[in-house]
mmCIF file of C-alpha atoms in Angstrom:
data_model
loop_
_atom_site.group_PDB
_atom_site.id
_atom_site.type_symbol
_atom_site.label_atom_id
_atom_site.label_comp_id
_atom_site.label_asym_id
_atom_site.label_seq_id
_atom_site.Cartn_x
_atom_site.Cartn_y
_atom_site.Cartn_z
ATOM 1 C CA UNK A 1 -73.200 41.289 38.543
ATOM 2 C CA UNK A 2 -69.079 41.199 38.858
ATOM 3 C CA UNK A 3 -67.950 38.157 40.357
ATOM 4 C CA UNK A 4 -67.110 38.788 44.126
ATOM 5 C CA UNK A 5 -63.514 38.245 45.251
ATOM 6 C CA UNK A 6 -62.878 35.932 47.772
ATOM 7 C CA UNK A 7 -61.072 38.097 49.875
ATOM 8 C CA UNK A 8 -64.185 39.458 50.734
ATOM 9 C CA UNK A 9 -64.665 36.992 53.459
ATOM 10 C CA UNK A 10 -61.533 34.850 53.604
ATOM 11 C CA UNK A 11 -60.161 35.157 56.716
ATOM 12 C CA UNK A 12 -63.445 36.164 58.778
ATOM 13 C CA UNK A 13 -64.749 34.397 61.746
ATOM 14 C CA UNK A 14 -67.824 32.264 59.990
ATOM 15 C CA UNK A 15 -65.135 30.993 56.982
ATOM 16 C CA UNK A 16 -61.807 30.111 58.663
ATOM 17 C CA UNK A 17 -60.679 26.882 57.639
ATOM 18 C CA UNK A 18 -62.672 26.976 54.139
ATOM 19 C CA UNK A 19 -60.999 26.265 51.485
ATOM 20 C CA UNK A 20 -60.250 28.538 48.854
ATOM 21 C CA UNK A 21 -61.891 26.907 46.505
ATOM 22 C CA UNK A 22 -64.895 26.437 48.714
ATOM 23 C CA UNK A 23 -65.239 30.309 49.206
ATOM 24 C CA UNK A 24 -65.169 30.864 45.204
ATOM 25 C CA UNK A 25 -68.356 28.604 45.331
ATOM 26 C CA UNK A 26 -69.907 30.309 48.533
ATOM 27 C CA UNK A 27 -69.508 33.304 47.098
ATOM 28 C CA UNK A 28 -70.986 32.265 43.628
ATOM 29 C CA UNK A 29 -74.313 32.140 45.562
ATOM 30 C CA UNK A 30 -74.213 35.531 47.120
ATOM 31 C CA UNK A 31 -74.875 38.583 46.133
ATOM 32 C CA UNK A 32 -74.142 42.370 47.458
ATOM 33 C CA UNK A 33 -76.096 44.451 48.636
ATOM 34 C CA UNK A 34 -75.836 48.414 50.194
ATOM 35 C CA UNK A 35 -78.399 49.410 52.964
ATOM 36 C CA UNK A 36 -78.715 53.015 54.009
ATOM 37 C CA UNK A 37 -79.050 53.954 57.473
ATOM 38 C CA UNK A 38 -81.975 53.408 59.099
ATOM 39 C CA UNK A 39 -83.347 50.619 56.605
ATOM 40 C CA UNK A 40 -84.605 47.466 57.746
ATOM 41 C CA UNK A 41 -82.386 44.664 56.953
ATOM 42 C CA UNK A 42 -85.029 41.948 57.999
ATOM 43 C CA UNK A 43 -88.211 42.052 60.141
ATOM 44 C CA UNK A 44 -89.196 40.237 63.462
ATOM 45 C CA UNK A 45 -91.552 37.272 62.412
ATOM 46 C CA UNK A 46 -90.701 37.448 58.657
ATOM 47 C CA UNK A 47 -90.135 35.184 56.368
ATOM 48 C CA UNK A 48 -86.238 33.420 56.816
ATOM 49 C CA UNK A 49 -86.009 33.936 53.050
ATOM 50 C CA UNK A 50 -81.832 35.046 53.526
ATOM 51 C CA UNK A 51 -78.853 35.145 55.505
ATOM 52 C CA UNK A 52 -76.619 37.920 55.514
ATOM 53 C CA UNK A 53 -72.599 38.716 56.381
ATOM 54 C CA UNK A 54 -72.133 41.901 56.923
ATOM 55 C CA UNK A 55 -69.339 43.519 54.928
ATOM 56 C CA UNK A 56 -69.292 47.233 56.047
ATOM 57 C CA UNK A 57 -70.971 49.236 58.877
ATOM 58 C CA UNK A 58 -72.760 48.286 61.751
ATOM 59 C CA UNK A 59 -76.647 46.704 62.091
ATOM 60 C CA UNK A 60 -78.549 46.879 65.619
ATOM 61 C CA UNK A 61 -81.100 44.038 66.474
ATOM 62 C CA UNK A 62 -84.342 44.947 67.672
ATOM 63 C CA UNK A 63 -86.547 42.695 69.268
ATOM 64 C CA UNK A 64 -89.778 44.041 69.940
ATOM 65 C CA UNK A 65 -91.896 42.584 72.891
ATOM 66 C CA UNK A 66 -95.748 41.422 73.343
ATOM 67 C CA UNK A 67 -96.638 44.727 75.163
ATOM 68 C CA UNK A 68 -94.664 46.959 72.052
ATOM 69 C CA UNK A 69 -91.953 47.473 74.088
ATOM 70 C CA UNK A 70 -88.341 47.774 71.771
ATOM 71 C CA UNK A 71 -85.064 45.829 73.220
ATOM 72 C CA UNK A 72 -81.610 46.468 71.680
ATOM 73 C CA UNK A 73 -80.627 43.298 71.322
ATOM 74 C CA UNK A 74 -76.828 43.477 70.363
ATOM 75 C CA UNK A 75 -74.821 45.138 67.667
ATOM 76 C CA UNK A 76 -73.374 43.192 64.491
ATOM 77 C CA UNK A 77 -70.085 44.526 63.648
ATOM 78 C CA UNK A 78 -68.424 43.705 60.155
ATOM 79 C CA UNK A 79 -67.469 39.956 59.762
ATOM 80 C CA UNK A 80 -70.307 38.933 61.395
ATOM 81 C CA UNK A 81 -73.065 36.509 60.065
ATOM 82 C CA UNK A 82 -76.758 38.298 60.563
ATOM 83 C CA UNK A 83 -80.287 36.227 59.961
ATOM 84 C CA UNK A 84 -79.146 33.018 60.547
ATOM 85 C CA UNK A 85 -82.896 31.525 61.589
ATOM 86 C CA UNK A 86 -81.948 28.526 60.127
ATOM 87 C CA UNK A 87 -79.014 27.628 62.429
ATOM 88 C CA UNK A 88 -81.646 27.815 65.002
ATOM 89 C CA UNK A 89 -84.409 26.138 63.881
ATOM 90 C CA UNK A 90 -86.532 28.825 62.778
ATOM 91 C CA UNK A 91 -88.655 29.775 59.328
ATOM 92 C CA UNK A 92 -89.103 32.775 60.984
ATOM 93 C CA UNK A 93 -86.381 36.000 62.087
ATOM 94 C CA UNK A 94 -86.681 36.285 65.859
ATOM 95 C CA UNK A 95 -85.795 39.807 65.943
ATOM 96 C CA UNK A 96 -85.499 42.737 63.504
ATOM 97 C CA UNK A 97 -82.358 44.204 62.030
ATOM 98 C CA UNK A 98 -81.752 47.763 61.102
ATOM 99 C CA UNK A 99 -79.071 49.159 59.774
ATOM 100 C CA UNK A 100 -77.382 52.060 62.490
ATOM 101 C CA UNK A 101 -75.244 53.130 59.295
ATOM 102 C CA UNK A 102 -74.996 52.664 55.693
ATOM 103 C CA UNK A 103 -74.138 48.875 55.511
ATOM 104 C CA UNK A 104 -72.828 46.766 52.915
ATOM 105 C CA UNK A 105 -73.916 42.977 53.068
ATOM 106 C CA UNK A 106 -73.330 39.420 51.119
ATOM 107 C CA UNK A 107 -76.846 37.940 51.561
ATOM 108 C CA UNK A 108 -77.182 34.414 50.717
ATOM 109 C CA UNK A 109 -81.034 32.328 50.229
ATOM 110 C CA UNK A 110 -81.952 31.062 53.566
ATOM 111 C CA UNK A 111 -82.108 27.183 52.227
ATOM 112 C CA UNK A 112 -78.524 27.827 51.656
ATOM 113 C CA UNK A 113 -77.772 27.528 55.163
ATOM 114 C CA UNK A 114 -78.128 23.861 55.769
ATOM 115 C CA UNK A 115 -76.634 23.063 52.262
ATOM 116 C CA UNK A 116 -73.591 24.975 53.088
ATOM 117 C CA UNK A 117 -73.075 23.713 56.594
ATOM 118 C CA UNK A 118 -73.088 19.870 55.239
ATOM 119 C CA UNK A 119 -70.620 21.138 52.560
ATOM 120 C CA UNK A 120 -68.345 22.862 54.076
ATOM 121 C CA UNK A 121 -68.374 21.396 58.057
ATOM 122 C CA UNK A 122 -66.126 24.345 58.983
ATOM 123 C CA UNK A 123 -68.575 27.124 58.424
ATOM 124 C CA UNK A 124 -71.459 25.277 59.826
ATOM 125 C CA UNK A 125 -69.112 24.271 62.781
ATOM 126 C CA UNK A 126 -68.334 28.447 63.347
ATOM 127 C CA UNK A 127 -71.953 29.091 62.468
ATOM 128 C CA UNK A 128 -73.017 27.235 65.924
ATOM 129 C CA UNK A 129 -69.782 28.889 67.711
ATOM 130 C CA UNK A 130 -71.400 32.269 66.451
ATOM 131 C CA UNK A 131 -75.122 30.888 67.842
ATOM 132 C CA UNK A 132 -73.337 29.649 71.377
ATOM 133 C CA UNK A 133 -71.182 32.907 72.017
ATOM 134 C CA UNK A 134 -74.266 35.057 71.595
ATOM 135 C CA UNK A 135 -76.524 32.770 73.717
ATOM 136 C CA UNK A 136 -73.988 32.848 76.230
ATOM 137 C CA UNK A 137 -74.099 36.962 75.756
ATOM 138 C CA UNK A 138 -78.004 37.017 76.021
ATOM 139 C CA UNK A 139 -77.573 34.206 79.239
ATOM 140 C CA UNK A 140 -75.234 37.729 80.938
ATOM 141 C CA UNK A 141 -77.706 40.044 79.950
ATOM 142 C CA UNK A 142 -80.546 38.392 81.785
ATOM 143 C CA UNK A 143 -78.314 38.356 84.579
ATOM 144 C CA UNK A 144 -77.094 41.493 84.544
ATOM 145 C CA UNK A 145 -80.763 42.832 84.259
ATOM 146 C CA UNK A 146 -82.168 40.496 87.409
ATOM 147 C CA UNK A 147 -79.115 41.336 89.476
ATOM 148 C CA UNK A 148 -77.247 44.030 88.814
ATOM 149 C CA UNK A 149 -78.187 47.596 89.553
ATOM 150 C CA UNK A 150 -78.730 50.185 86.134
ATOM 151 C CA UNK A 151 -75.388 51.986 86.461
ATOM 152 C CA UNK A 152 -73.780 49.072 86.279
ATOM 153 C CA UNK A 153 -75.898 47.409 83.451
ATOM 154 C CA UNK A 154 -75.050 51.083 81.567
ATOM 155 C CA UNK A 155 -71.451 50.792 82.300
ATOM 156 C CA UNK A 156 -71.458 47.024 80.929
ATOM 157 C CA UNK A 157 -73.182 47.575 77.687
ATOM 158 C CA UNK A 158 -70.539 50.651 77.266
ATOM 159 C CA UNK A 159 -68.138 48.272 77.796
ATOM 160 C CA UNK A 160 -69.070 45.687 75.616
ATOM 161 C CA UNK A 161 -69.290 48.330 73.270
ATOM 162 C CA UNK A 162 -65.921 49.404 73.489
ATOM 163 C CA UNK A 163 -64.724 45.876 73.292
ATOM 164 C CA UNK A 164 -66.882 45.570 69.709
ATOM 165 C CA UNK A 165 -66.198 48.573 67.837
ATOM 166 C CA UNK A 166 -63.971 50.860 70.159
ATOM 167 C CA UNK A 167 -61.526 52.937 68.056
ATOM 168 C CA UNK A 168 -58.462 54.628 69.450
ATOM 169 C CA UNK A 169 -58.824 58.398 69.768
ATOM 170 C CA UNK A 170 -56.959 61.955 71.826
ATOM 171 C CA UNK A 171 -59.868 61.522 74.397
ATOM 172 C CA UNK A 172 -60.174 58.121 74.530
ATOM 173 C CA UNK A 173 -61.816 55.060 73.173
ATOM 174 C CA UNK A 174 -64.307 55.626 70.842
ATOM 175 C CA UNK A 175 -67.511 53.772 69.891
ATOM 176 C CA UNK A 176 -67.231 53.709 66.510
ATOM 177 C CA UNK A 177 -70.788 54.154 65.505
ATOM 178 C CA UNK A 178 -73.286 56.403 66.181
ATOM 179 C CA UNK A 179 -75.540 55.777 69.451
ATOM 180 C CA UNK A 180 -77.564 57.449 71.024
ATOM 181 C CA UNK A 181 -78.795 57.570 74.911
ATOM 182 C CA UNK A 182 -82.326 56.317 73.659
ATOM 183 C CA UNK A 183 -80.446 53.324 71.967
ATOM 184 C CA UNK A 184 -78.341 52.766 75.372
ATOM 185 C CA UNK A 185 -81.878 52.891 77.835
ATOM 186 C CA UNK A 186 -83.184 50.098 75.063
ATOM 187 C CA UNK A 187 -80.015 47.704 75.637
ATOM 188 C CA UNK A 188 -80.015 48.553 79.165
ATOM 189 C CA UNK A 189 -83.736 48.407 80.557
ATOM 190 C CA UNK A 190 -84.061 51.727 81.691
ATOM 191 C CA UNK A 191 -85.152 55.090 80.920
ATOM 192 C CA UNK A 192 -83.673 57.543 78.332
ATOM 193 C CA UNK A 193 -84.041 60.020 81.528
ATOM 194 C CA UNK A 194 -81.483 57.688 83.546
ATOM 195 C CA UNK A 195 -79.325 56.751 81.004
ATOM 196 C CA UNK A 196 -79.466 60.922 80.892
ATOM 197 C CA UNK A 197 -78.465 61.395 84.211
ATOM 198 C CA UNK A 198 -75.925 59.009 84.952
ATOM 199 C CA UNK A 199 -73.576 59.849 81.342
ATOM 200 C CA UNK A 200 -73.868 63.931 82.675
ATOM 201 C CA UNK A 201 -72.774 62.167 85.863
ATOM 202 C CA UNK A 202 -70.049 60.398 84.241
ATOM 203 C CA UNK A 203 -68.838 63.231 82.638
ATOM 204 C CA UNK A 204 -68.868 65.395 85.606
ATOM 205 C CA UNK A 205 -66.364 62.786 86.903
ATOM 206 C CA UNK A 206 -63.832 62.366 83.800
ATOM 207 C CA UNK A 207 -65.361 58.896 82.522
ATOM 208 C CA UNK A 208 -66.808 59.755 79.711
ATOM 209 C CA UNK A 209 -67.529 62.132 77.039
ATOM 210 C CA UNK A 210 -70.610 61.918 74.536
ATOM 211 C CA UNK A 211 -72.267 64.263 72.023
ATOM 212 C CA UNK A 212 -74.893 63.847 69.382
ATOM 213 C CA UNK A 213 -75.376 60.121 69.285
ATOM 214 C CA UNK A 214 -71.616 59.881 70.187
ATOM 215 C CA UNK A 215 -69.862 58.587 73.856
ATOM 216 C CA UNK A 216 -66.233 57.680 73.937
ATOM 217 C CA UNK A 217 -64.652 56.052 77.501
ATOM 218 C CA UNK A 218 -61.945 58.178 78.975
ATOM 219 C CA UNK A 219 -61.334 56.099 81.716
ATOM 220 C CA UNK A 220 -62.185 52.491 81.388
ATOM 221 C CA UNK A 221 -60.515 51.044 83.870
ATOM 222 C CA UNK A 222 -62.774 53.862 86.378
ATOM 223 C CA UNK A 223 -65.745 52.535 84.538
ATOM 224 C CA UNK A 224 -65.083 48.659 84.714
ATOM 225 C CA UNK A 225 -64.985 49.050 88.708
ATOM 226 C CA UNK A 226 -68.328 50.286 88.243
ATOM 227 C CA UNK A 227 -69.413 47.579 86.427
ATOM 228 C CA UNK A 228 -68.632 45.418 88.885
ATOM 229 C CA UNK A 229 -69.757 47.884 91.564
ATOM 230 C CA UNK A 230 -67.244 48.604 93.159
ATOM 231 C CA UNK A 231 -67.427 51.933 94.331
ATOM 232 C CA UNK A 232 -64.421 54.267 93.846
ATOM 233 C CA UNK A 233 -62.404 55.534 96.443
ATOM 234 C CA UNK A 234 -62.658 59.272 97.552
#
């Protein structure tokens, strides 16, 4: 295999601070590896044998309940360390990971993890940033789904969505990977009937526009008010 450049991952989130050096000899451990759409990365309850950083595309996490019941967990954008069981505790994945595009990843031996983080204290110090900032997510989520009523949980996943992966477009901000409503009732709580209803809704009124596992946010500022439910004025 061709040695992997460190530019790969200099720079990114999980490795500022590393030294150069230091990323030459992460990256001697690593190796590359393409994932078509659709393909499991890793599977709930199996075996912690990696940790991944994905390079290219976009991965969904899936965590499947007692009662077979599938829950979108979040969305890992490139840059973003995936599988890290061992940063928790675990010898175990707690949720699945499937690839919502062809992906490109840097996957690393799970009993790297705690070898790394007392070598290099920066990326085990950004590792546990990376574990707090999506605990703190999950902690809003839980909220969101005890308090809050499902238009505005659907407008603040959009949201959140936007503020991942939105790209620039004519019409408006774009989520930059496909989605479709099924995916949006699973990171929502709801039906694919609602989540349905309310996006014709929002279209009828200029918010939005989607397509074939496509939405872009005209109006965001229209839609954040609705997050926080506050009804528009007439």
């Amino acid at each position: 295999m061709s040695r992997l450049d460190r530019s790969l991952i200099a720079g990114l989130s999980p490795f500022q601070g590393v030294a150069p050096a230091d990323l030459d000899r992460i990256l001697q451990k690593a190796r590359s590896l393409r994932i078509a759409k659709d393909e499991v990365v890793f599977d709930q309850e199996g075996e912690a044998h990696s940790f991944f950083l994905l390079i290219a595309g976009h991965v969904r996490v899936v965590k499947t309940t007692p009662d077979g019941q599938q829950v979108i967990v979040r969305y890992i954008s490139p840059g973003e360390l995936m599988g890290i069981a061992q940063a928790l505790g675990r010898l175990t994945y707690p949720a699945s990971a499937i690839a919502a595009v062809d992906c490109v990843v840097l996957a690393w031996p799970g009993h790297l993890w705690s070898e790394f983080a007392t070598a290099f204290p920066n990326f085990g110090a950004n590792t546990y940033k990376t574990v707090g900032t999506r605990l703190n997510d999950t902690h809003s989520r839980v909220v969101e789904m005890a308090t809050e009523q499902v238009e505005q949980r659907v407008a603040h996943a959009l949201l959140r969505l936007v503020k991942q992966t939105g790209k620039t477009t004519d019409e408006g901000i774009l989520i930059d990977f496909p989605i479709s409503r099924q995916d949006i009732a699973e990171m929502t709580g709801t039906t694919l009937h609602t989540v349905s209803r309310l996006l014709t809704s929002w279209e009828d009124k200029g918010l939005v526009k989607s397509g074939r596992q496509k939405v872009t946010i005209v109006e965001p500022h229209r839609l954040f008010l609705l997050a926080q439910g506050r009804a528009e004025k007439s």
